[in-house]
Short mmCIF file of C-alpha atoms in Angstrom, two decimals:
data_model
loop_
_atom_site.label_atom_id
_atom_site.label_comp_id
_atom_site.label_asym_id
_atom_site.label_seq_id
_atom_site.Cartn_x
_atom_site.Cartn_y
_atom_site.Cartn_z
CA UNK A 1120 15.44 -23.40 -7.69
CA UNK A 1121 19.01 -22.78 -7.25
CA UNK A 1122 21.14 -25.47 -7.76
CA UNK A 1123 17.65 -28.02 -6.61
CA UNK A 1124 19.06 -27.21 -3.70
CA UNK A 1125 16.13 -27.35 -0.68
CA UNK A 1126 17.40 -24.08 0.56
CA UNK A 1127 16.31 -21.65 -2.08
CA UNK A 1128 12.93 -22.52 -1.30
CA UNK A 1129 13.19 -20.73 1.91
CA UNK A 1130 13.02 -17.16 0.19
CA UNK A 1131 8.91 -18.00 -1.22
CA UNK A 1132 6.93 -14.97 0.58
CA UNK A 1133 4.61 -16.18 2.25
CA UNK A 1134 2.85 -13.31 4.11
CA UNK A 1135 2.57 -8.99 2.95
CA UNK A 1136 1.46 -6.46 5.04
CA UNK A 1137 1.62 -2.69 5.10
CA UNK A 1138 2.01 -0.91 8.23
CA UNK A 1139 -1.48 1.53 9.06
CA UNK A 1140 0.02 4.75 7.49
CA UNK A 1141 1.63 2.82 4.30
CA UNK A 1142 4.97 4.09 4.67
CA UNK A 1143 5.93 0.27 5.73
CA UNK A 1144 5.58 -3.10 3.68
CA UNK A 1145 6.61 -6.20 5.25
CA UNK A 1146 7.32 -9.43 3.76
CA UNK A 1147 7.97 -12.76 5.54
CA UNK A 1148 9.12 -15.52 3.73
CA UNK A 1149 9.95 -19.76 4.53
CA UNK A 1150 12.85 -19.25 5.77
CA UNK A 1151 11.44 -17.02 8.97
CA UNK A 1152 12.83 -13.79 7.90
CA UNK A 1153 10.85 -10.37 7.77
CA UNK A 1154 12.04 -7.94 5.42
CA UNK A 1155 10.43 -4.13 5.89
CA UNK A 1156 10.53 -2.12 2.81
CA UNK A 1157 10.38 1.76 3.79
CA UNK A 1158 8.47 4.08 0.91
CA UNK A 1159 11.02 6.58 0.20
CA UNK A 1160 10.61 10.61 0.94
CA UNK A 1161 9.71 12.30 -2.66
CA UNK A 1162 12.27 13.81 -3.97
CA UNK A 1163 12.70 17.64 -4.92
CA UNK A 1164 14.57 17.59 -7.91
CA UNK A 1165 11.68 14.54 -9.52
CA UNK A 1166 8.37 15.07 -8.05
CA UNK A 1167 6.92 13.11 -10.23
CA UNK A 1168 8.24 9.84 -8.54
CA UNK A 1169 6.35 9.26 -6.03
CA UNK A 1170 8.73 7.17 -3.53
CA UNK A 1171 9.70 4.12 -3.99
CA UNK A 1172 9.97 1.25 -1.35
CA UNK A 1173 13.48 0.26 -0.39
CA UNK A 1174 15.11 -2.31 1.93
CA UNK A 1175 15.16 -1.11 5.77
CA UNK A 1176 15.48 -3.71 7.75
CA UNK A 1177 16.07 -7.55 7.67
CA UNK A 1178 15.61 -9.79 10.40
CA UNK A 1179 15.58 -13.55 11.52
CA UNK A 1180 12.25 -13.68 13.57
CA UNK A 1181 11.70 -17.77 13.75
CA UNK A 1182 13.91 -20.27 13.35
CA UNK A 1183 13.12 -24.45 13.07
CA UNK A 1184 12.20 -25.90 16.07
CA UNK A 1185 11.59 -28.98 17.45
CA UNK A 1186 8.86 -30.45 19.26
CA UNK A 1187 9.89 -33.33 21.54
CA UNK A 1188 7.13 -34.64 23.19
CA UNK A 1189 5.10 -34.73 19.36
CA UNK A 1190 8.25 -36.21 17.91
CA UNK A 1191 7.33 -32.49 15.39
CA UNK A 1192 9.64 -30.04 13.17
CA UNK A 1193 8.25 -26.81 13.78
CA UNK A 1194 8.49 -24.96 11.05
CA UNK A 1195 9.84 -21.51 10.67
CA UNK A 1196 7.77 -20.27 7.86
CA UNK A 1197 5.93 -16.76 8.76
CA UNK A 1198 2.45 -17.53 7.97
CA UNK A 1199 1.08 -13.84 8.98
CA UNK A 1200 2.53 -10.48 9.97
CA UNK A 1201 0.39 -7.75 11.12
CA UNK A 1202 1.77 -4.16 12.22
CA UNK A 1203 0.65 -2.11 15.68
CA UNK A 1204 -0.13 1.06 14.87
CA UNK A 1205 2.59 3.57 15.53
CA UNK A 1206 2.86 5.33 19.05
CA UNK A 1207 6.21 6.78 18.89
CA UNK A 1208 9.53 7.01 16.47
CA UNK A 1209 9.43 2.93 16.98
CA UNK A 1210 7.51 0.49 14.54
CA UNK A 1211 6.10 -2.85 16.34
CA UNK A 1212 5.14 -5.78 14.34
CA UNK A 1213 3.83 -8.96 15.33
CA UNK A 1214 4.57 -12.51 13.27
CA UNK A 1215 3.59 -15.96 13.58
CA UNK A 1216 5.13 -19.24 12.55
CA UNK A 1217 2.50 -22.40 13.39
CA UNK A 1218 3.16 -22.29 16.92
CA UNK A 1219 4.85 -19.07 18.06
CA UNK A 1220 3.55 -15.54 18.23
CA UNK A 1221 6.54 -12.80 18.79
CA UNK A 1222 6.21 -9.51 18.87
CA UNK A 1223 9.56 -7.25 17.19
CA UNK A 1224 10.11 -3.63 17.79
CA UNK A 1225 12.24 -1.98 14.85
CA UNK A 1226 14.03 1.32 15.89
CA UNK A 1227 16.44 3.86 14.90
CA UNK A 1228 19.77 4.67 16.43
CA UNK A 1229 22.08 7.27 14.95
CA UNK A 1230 24.02 8.33 17.88
CA UNK A 1231 26.25 6.83 20.10
CA UNK A 1232 27.65 7.73 23.46
CA UNK A 1233 31.16 8.75 23.71
CA UNK A 1234 33.32 8.84 26.94
CA UNK A 1235 32.37 6.18 28.70
CA UNK A 1236 34.35 6.95 32.67
CA UNK A 1237 34.93 3.06 33.85
CA UNK A 1238 35.56 2.38 29.85
CA UNK A 1239 38.10 3.21 27.35
CA UNK A 1240 36.83 3.69 23.91
CA UNK A 1241 36.94 -0.12 22.84
CA UNK A 1242 34.57 -1.08 25.47
CA UNK A 1243 37.19 -2.66 27.65
CA UNK A 1244 37.25 -2.16 31.56
CA UNK A 1245 39.40 0.68 32.70
CA UNK A 1246 41.62 0.25 35.70
CA UNK A 1247 39.92 1.92 38.46
CA UNK A 1248 43.57 3.55 39.46
CA UNK A 1249 44.10 4.94 36.33
CA UNK A 1250 40.59 7.22 36.45
CA UNK A 1251 41.77 10.28 37.55
CA UNK A 1252 39.24 12.83 36.66
CA UNK A 1253 35.42 12.03 35.37
CA UNK A 1254 34.31 13.07 32.30
CA UNK A 1255 30.69 13.78 31.04
CA UNK A 1256 29.75 11.17 28.22
CA UNK A 1257 28.56 12.74 24.65
CA UNK A 1258 26.33 11.47 22.06
CA UNK A 1259 27.98 11.33 18.80
CA UNK A 1260 26.21 11.31 15.31
CA UNK A 1261 27.04 7.98 13.24
CA UNK A 1262 25.65 5.73 10.14
CA UNK A 1263 22.07 5.35 11.09
CA UNK A 1264 21.37 2.04 12.48
CA UNK A 1265 17.94 0.12 11.87
CA UNK A 1266 17.65 -2.22 15.26
CA UNK A 1267 14.88 -5.17 15.36
CA UNK A 1268 14.68 -6.46 18.75
CA UNK A 1269 12.38 -9.51 19.80
CA UNK A 1270 10.30 -7.78 22.71
CA UNK A 1271 7.69 -10.36 23.54
CA UNK A 1272 7.43 -14.24 22.89
CA UNK A 1273 3.51 -15.33 23.10
CA UNK A 1274 4.34 -19.05 23.00
CA UNK A 1275 2.66 -22.47 24.28
CA UNK A 1276 -0.86 -21.69 23.81
CA UNK A 1277 -1.77 -23.83 20.40
CA UNK A 1278 -1.91 -27.16 19.93
CA UNK A 1279 -2.58 -27.07 16.79
CA UNK A 1280 -0.93 -24.98 13.84
CA UNK A 1281 -1.91 -21.03 13.91
CA UNK A 1282 -3.40 -19.65 10.56
CA UNK A 1283 -3.97 -16.18 11.55
CA UNK A 1284 -3.26 -13.21 13.81
CA UNK A 1285 -5.61 -10.00 14.48
CA UNK A 1286 -4.86 -6.61 16.50
CA UNK A 1287 -7.89 -5.32 18.56
CA UNK A 1288 -8.86 -1.62 17.88
CA UNK A 1289 -8.05 -1.02 21.57
CA UNK A 1290 -4.38 -1.85 20.65
CA UNK A 1291 -3.78 -3.60 23.82
CA UNK A 1292 -4.95 -7.25 23.10
CA UNK A 1293 -5.28 -9.13 19.73
CA UNK A 1294 -6.33 -12.72 19.10
CA UNK A 1295 -3.92 -15.79 17.18
CA UNK A 1296 -6.28 -18.32 15.79
CA UNK A 1297 -5.50 -22.39 15.01
CA UNK A 1298 -7.46 -24.94 13.42
CA UNK A 1299 -9.76 -25.43 16.06
CA UNK A 1300 -9.11 -22.27 18.76
CA UNK A 1301 -9.24 -18.86 18.96
CA UNK A 1302 -7.20 -17.17 22.02
CA UNK A 1303 -6.97 -13.87 23.10
CA UNK A 1304 -3.72 -12.17 24.23
CA UNK A 1305 -2.84 -9.12 26.19
CA UNK A 1306 0.05 -7.78 24.53
CA UNK A 1307 1.93 -7.25 27.25
CA UNK A 1308 1.77 -10.60 29.09
CA UNK A 1309 3.09 -13.74 27.14
CA UNK A 1310 2.61 -16.31 29.88
CA UNK A 1311 -1.34 -16.33 29.48
CA UNK A 1312 -3.89 -16.14 26.96
CA UNK A 1313 -7.73 -16.75 27.00
CA UNK A 1314 -9.47 -19.51 25.13
CA UNK A 1315 -12.51 -17.20 23.45
CA UNK A 1316 -13.44 -19.62 20.90
CA UNK A 1317 -12.81 -24.02 21.07
CA UNK A 1318 -14.73 -26.09 18.24
CA UNK A 1319 -12.61 -29.00 19.04
CA UNK A 1320 -15.07 -32.21 20.01
CA UNK A 1321 -14.74 -34.58 22.66
CA UNK A 1322 -14.39 -37.17 20.11
CA UNK A 1323 -12.19 -36.12 17.54
CA UNK A 1324 -13.55 -38.58 14.92
CA UNK A 1325 -16.53 -36.67 15.09
CA UNK A 1326 -14.73 -33.61 13.47
CA UNK A 1327 -16.30 -31.58 10.91
CA UNK A 1328 -14.53 -28.92 10.15
CA UNK A 1329 -11.92 -26.17 10.88
CA UNK A 1330 -11.32 -22.41 11.35
CA UNK A 1331 -9.66 -21.16 8.43
CA UNK A 1332 -9.19 -17.62 9.47
CA UNK A 1333 -10.42 -14.96 12.05
CA UNK A 1334 -10.45 -11.24 12.08
CA UNK A 1335 -11.19 -8.35 14.82
CA UNK A 1336 -14.07 -5.81 13.44
CA UNK A 1337 -11.73 -2.56 12.37
CA UNK A 1338 -13.23 -0.07 15.10
CA UNK A 1339 -15.52 -2.32 17.23
CA UNK A 1340 -13.09 -4.13 19.78
CA UNK A 1341 -16.06 -6.19 20.85
CA UNK A 1342 -16.79 -8.32 17.42
CA UNK A 1343 -14.88 -10.81 15.51
CA UNK A 1344 -15.21 -12.80 12.81
CA UNK A 1345 -13.66 -16.29 12.33
CA UNK A 1346 -14.54 -18.45 8.80
CA UNK A 1347 -14.56 -22.46 8.57
CA UNK A 1348 -13.52 -24.69 5.93
CA UNK A 1349 -17.31 -25.51 5.23
CA UNK A 1350 -17.83 -22.17 4.05
CA UNK A 1351 -19.53 -20.05 7.03
CA UNK A 1352 -18.45 -17.21 8.63
CA UNK A 1353 -19.56 -16.85 12.36
CA UNK A 1354 -19.65 -13.15 13.88
CA UNK A 1355 -19.23 -13.08 17.45
CA UNK A 1356 -19.89 -10.88 20.01
CA UNK A 1357 -17.56 -11.19 23.23
CA UNK A 1358 -19.79 -9.29 25.65
CA UNK A 1359 -22.21 -11.92 25.50
CA UNK A 1360 -19.65 -14.68 26.68
CA UNK A 1361 -16.81 -15.01 27.65
CA UNK A 1362 -16.10 -18.69 25.82
CA UNK A 1363 -18.09 -17.44 22.42
CA UNK A 1364 -19.22 -20.76 21.67
CA UNK A 1365 -22.45 -19.07 20.08
CA UNK A 1366 -21.89 -17.11 17.64
CA UNK A 1367 -24.18 -13.95 16.88
CA UNK A 1368 -24.22 -14.01 13.29
CA UNK A 1369 -24.27 -16.78 10.84
CA UNK A 1370 -23.03 -16.10 7.45
CA UNK A 1371 -23.72 -18.99 4.62
CA UNK A 1372 -24.76 -19.12 0.92
CA UNK A 1373 -26.76 -22.06 0.68
CA UNK A 1374 -25.19 -24.58 -2.52
CA UNK A 1375 -26.90 -24.57 -5.86
CA UNK A 1376 -27.67 -28.04 -6.56
CA UNK A 1377 -27.26 -28.08 -10.27
CA UNK A 1378 -23.48 -27.34 -9.21
CA UNK A 1379 -23.16 -30.51 -6.56
CA UNK A 1380 -19.84 -32.54 -7.40
CA UNK A 1381 -17.42 -34.17 -5.58
CA UNK A 1382 -15.20 -30.95 -5.08
CA UNK A 1383 -18.06 -28.82 -3.54
CA UNK A 1384 -16.99 -29.24 -0.29
CA UNK A 1385 -13.19 -28.88 -0.65
CA UNK A 1386 -13.89 -25.66 -2.73
CA UNK A 1387 -16.31 -24.08 -0.56
CA UNK A 1388 -13.59 -23.76 1.81
CA UNK A 1389 -12.87 -20.47 3.13
CA UNK A 1390 -9.65 -19.26 2.81
CA UNK A 1391 -9.37 -15.65 3.98
CA UNK A 1392 -11.81 -13.10 5.33
CA UNK A 1393 -11.60 -9.49 6.13
CA UNK A 1394 -13.73 -6.95 7.24
CA UNK A 1395 -14.09 -3.55 4.98
CA UNK A 1396 -12.23 -0.82 6.80
CA UNK A 1397 -15.63 0.73 7.24
CA UNK A 1398 -16.83 -2.25 9.11
CA UNK A 1399 -20.14 -2.25 7.29
CA UNK A 1400 -19.06 -5.37 4.76
CA UNK A 1401 -16.91 -8.29 5.09
CA UNK A 1402 -15.73 -9.96 2.13
CA UNK A 1403 -14.59 -13.77 2.05
CA UNK A 1404 -12.37 -16.04 -1.01
CA UNK A 1405 -12.84 -19.75 -1.16
CA UNK A 1406 -11.49 -21.19 -4.33
CA UNK A 1407 -13.38 -20.39 -7.05
CA UNK A 1408 -15.14 -16.60 -5.97
CA UNK A 1409 -14.71 -13.39 -3.95
CA UNK A 1410 -17.55 -12.90 -1.88
CA UNK A 1411 -19.05 -9.47 -0.72
CA UNK A 1412 -21.28 -9.65 2.60
CA UNK A 1413 -23.43 -7.12 4.41
CA UNK A 1414 -22.86 -7.46 8.21
CA UNK A 1415 -26.56 -6.82 8.55
CA UNK A 1416 -27.90 -9.63 5.81
CA UNK A 1417 -26.68 -13.18 6.81
CA UNK A 1418 -28.97 -15.15 4.06
CA UNK A 1419 -26.78 -14.98 1.16
CA UNK A 1420 -23.77 -12.94 -0.01
CA UNK A 1421 -24.36 -8.89 -1.18
CA UNK A 1422 -21.79 -9.49 -4.50
CA UNK A 1423 -20.11 -12.60 -5.77
CA UNK A 1424 -17.48 -12.24 -8.36
CA UNK A 1425 -16.08 -15.09 -10.48
CA UNK A 1426 -12.29 -15.50 -9.84
CA UNK A 1427 -11.14 -18.19 -12.68
CA UNK A 1428 -14.31 -20.05 -13.14
CA UNK A 1429 -12.87 -21.56 -15.99
CA UNK A 1430 -10.70 -24.06 -13.75
CA UNK A 1431 -14.40 -24.98 -12.98
CA UNK A 1432 -13.85 -27.79 -15.40
CA UNK A 1433 -10.17 -28.42 -14.18
CA UNK A 1434 -11.28 -29.48 -10.64
CA UNK A 1435 -9.82 -33.24 -11.13
CA UNK A 1436 -6.35 -32.47 -11.83
CA UNK A 1437 -6.29 -29.28 -9.67
CA UNK A 1438 -6.96 -31.78 -6.84
CA UNK A 1439 -5.00 -34.70 -8.00
CA UNK A 1440 -1.27 -31.70 -8.01
CA UNK A 1441 -3.55 -30.70 -4.62
CA UNK A 1442 -3.56 -27.12 -5.77
CA UNK A 1443 -7.27 -27.32 -4.73
CA UNK A 1444 -6.16 -26.95 -1.19
CA UNK A 1445 -3.87 -23.35 -2.41
CA UNK A 1446 -5.20 -20.78 0.54
CA UNK A 1447 -5.50 -17.66 -1.57
CA UNK A 1448 -5.98 -14.51 0.24
CA UNK A 1449 -7.83 -11.33 -0.50
CA UNK A 1450 -7.32 -7.61 -0.07
CA UNK A 1451 -9.57 -4.09 -0.06
CA UNK A 1452 -9.00 -1.05 -1.14
CA UNK A 1453 -8.27 2.32 0.92
CA UNK A 1454 -11.77 3.05 0.03
CA UNK A 1455 -13.55 -0.59 0.19
CA UNK A 1456 -14.27 0.54 -3.58
CA UNK A 1457 -12.30 -2.20 -5.47
CA UNK A 1458 -10.90 -5.96 -4.45
CA UNK A 1459 -8.20 -8.05 -4.94
CA UNK A 1460 -7.40 -11.44 -5.16
CA UNK A 1461 -4.70 -13.73 -6.55
CA UNK A 1462 -5.14 -16.88 -9.49
CA UNK A 1463 -2.74 -19.33 -10.86
CA UNK A 1464 -0.19 -18.10 -13.69
CA UNK A 1465 0.92 -15.19 -11.44
CA UNK A 1466 -2.33 -13.71 -12.23
CA UNK A 1467 -4.16 -11.37 -10.03
CA UNK A 1468 -7.66 -10.03 -10.32
CA UNK A 1469 -9.36 -6.84 -9.20
CA UNK A 1470 -13.13 -5.90 -9.17
CA UNK A 1471 -14.39 -2.84 -8.87
CA UNK A 1472 -17.78 -2.94 -6.85
CA UNK A 1473 -18.98 0.54 -8.11
CA UNK A 1474 -18.60 -0.35 -12.25
CA UNK A 1475 -18.74 -3.90 -11.58
CA UNK A 1476 -15.83 -3.68 -14.31
CA UNK A 1477 -12.61 -6.18 -13.12
CA UNK A 1478 -9.22 -6.94 -14.85
CA UNK A 1479 -6.79 -9.68 -14.72
CA UNK A 1480 -3.46 -8.69 -14.32
CA UNK A 1481 0.48 -10.57 -14.38
CA UNK A 1482 3.03 -9.99 -11.84
CA UNK A 1483 5.61 -11.52 -14.07
CA UNK A 1484 9.92 -10.49 -14.42
CA UNK A 1485 9.05 -10.61 -18.71
CA UNK A 1486 6.16 -7.98 -18.63
CA UNK A 1487 6.83 -5.52 -15.33
CA UNK A 1488 10.29 -3.10 -16.36
CA UNK A 1489 9.84 -0.10 -14.28
CA UNK A 1490 7.21 2.51 -14.95
CA UNK A 1491 5.77 -0.09 -17.64
CA UNK A 1492 1.80 0.10 -18.06
CA UNK A 1493 0.70 -3.58 -17.41
CA UNK A 1494 -1.48 -5.28 -19.91
CA UNK A 1495 -4.61 -6.94 -19.03
CA UNK A 1496 -4.62 -10.61 -19.87
CA UNK A 1497 -7.47 -12.72 -20.64
CA UNK A 1498 -8.00 -16.37 -20.38
CA UNK A 1499 -10.05 -18.05 -23.39
CA UNK A 1500 -11.78 -21.38 -23.04
CA UNK A 1501 -12.16 -23.57 -25.82
CA UNK A 1502 -12.82 -22.41 -29.22
CA UNK A 1503 -10.30 -20.38 -31.16
CA UNK A 1504 -8.07 -18.34 -29.22
CA UNK A 1505 -7.52 -14.51 -30.15
CA UNK A 1506 -3.71 -14.08 -30.35
CA UNK A 1507 -3.58 -11.79 -26.87
CA UNK A 1508 -5.69 -14.32 -24.65
CA UNK A 1509 -4.08 -17.21 -22.94
CA UNK A 1510 -5.08 -20.77 -23.40
CA UNK A 1511 -6.63 -22.38 -19.82
CA UNK A 1512 -4.75 -25.33 -20.91
CA UNK A 1513 -1.18 -23.65 -21.00
CA UNK A 1514 -1.76 -22.11 -17.69
CA UNK A 1515 0.89 -22.74 -15.11
CA UNK A 1516 -0.50 -23.86 -11.67
CA UNK A 1517 2.73 -23.77 -9.68
CA UNK A 1518 2.68 -19.78 -10.14
CA UNK A 1519 0.32 -18.49 -8.21
CA UNK A 1520 -0.51 -15.34 -6.16
CA UNK A 1521 -1.61 -16.19 -2.76
CA UNK A 1522 -0.47 -12.84 -1.24
CA UNK A 1523 -1.60 -9.41 -1.87
CA UNK A 1524 -1.59 -5.98 -0.27
CA UNK A 1525 -3.34 -2.72 -0.66
CA UNK A 1526 -1.93 0.59 0.85
CA UNK A 1527 -4.12 1.68 3.22
CA UNK A 1528 -4.75 4.96 1.02
CA UNK A 1529 -3.27 5.18 -2.12
CA UNK A 1530 -3.42 3.26 -5.25
CA UNK A 1531 -0.45 1.05 -5.06
CA UNK A 1532 -0.18 -2.69 -4.14
CA UNK A 1533 2.16 -5.65 -2.87
CA UNK A 1534 1.81 -8.94 -5.17
CA UNK A 1535 4.05 -11.70 -3.73
CA UNK A 1536 5.31 -14.24 -6.95
CA UNK A 1537 6.73 -16.93 -4.94
CA UNK A 1538 10.34 -15.37 -4.17
CA UNK A 1539 9.82 -11.88 -6.07
CA UNK A 1540 7.51 -8.75 -4.84
CA UNK A 1541 6.16 -6.88 -7.32
CA UNK A 1542 5.27 -3.10 -6.40
CA UNK A 1543 2.89 -1.67 -8.89
CA UNK A 1544 1.31 2.09 -8.42
CA UNK A 1545 -1.64 3.81 -10.20
CA UNK A 1546 -0.05 5.85 -13.27
CA UNK A 1547 0.70 9.37 -12.46
CA UNK A 1548 0.56 11.53 -15.42
#
């Protein structure tokens, strides 16, 4: 916190997302800002330095609002960003806070028209009596300007907080998801959406679970999944019925009775769900584990990876400091062979699905000078601590990696640590 001012909270990064080519990387923050980074082209004189990401455009996406009917403040915090595939020279992205989704167009201008007939060069309207000759306006080169303009605002469709948005692979529709409902939108139509999932009970006292995340299948526009706070995933097919209240597949792992505790229900809540690029698998993140499921096997996950099993004995204090409710995300690499997710103490974890090797890395200012190689970190529980290990009791729970992104085709990752964005890449010889 700078000077202990509340404004300092606003630059905490709340979402990170590469565009489909990986040329651009967008972050959203608690202050409602979106920062887009662009990858520099490789320079001829330094070919070994693959392009770095530099700020391309910064704009205010959402402002704080007030809901006068409910006397509630609506935060400007950006919950999610999703890019649309590039169709022309401009880029488009969807960003959402708790209530409103916006479609932004990001375009470049490097020419300006000069030689107007009815205006002078300063833009003032000329007196028609002084216009004696017609001129042909010409386009003059100017310094490159990157403009972000809101093209659509999709609002007033959610009673509860929006936790995810996902674009269908028909690129005409997208869905927005809150705690109890999922709405389907056409990207061209802002004044109506279709409710495709509604789990709100007639009597709210009977509410037993909420929706935590949802995503479209990468190559079947009729199929989507959503996860719940009870640890289950439902796969739905929009061809079956307009309201997808009946799922076509249900993925859930029965709980091991020997692990049962007061916290079982809280830690089984799924905080993120992602289809693999191939569409064959899905990955879910709960508080302690990442699981990979085969779409053809509902009974149990194909693979389970322990993210930070050493916290199992610390659940009591994590409950007291509210960390047990942290929502960690998870991502696939471009070939679906490695998965990544975050942890505490600015640690993030990678699991190689083929070799079953895993690694813990740290994103922190102290140990990340440009082009330095990250050293794997180890956490020890009780007993003797080796020189390079860190004790589970000295982990900093205020430093957490909730949001990460993986370049769609290369080994470049983006990791958000509070208000710092780290970009790491494979070391190049």
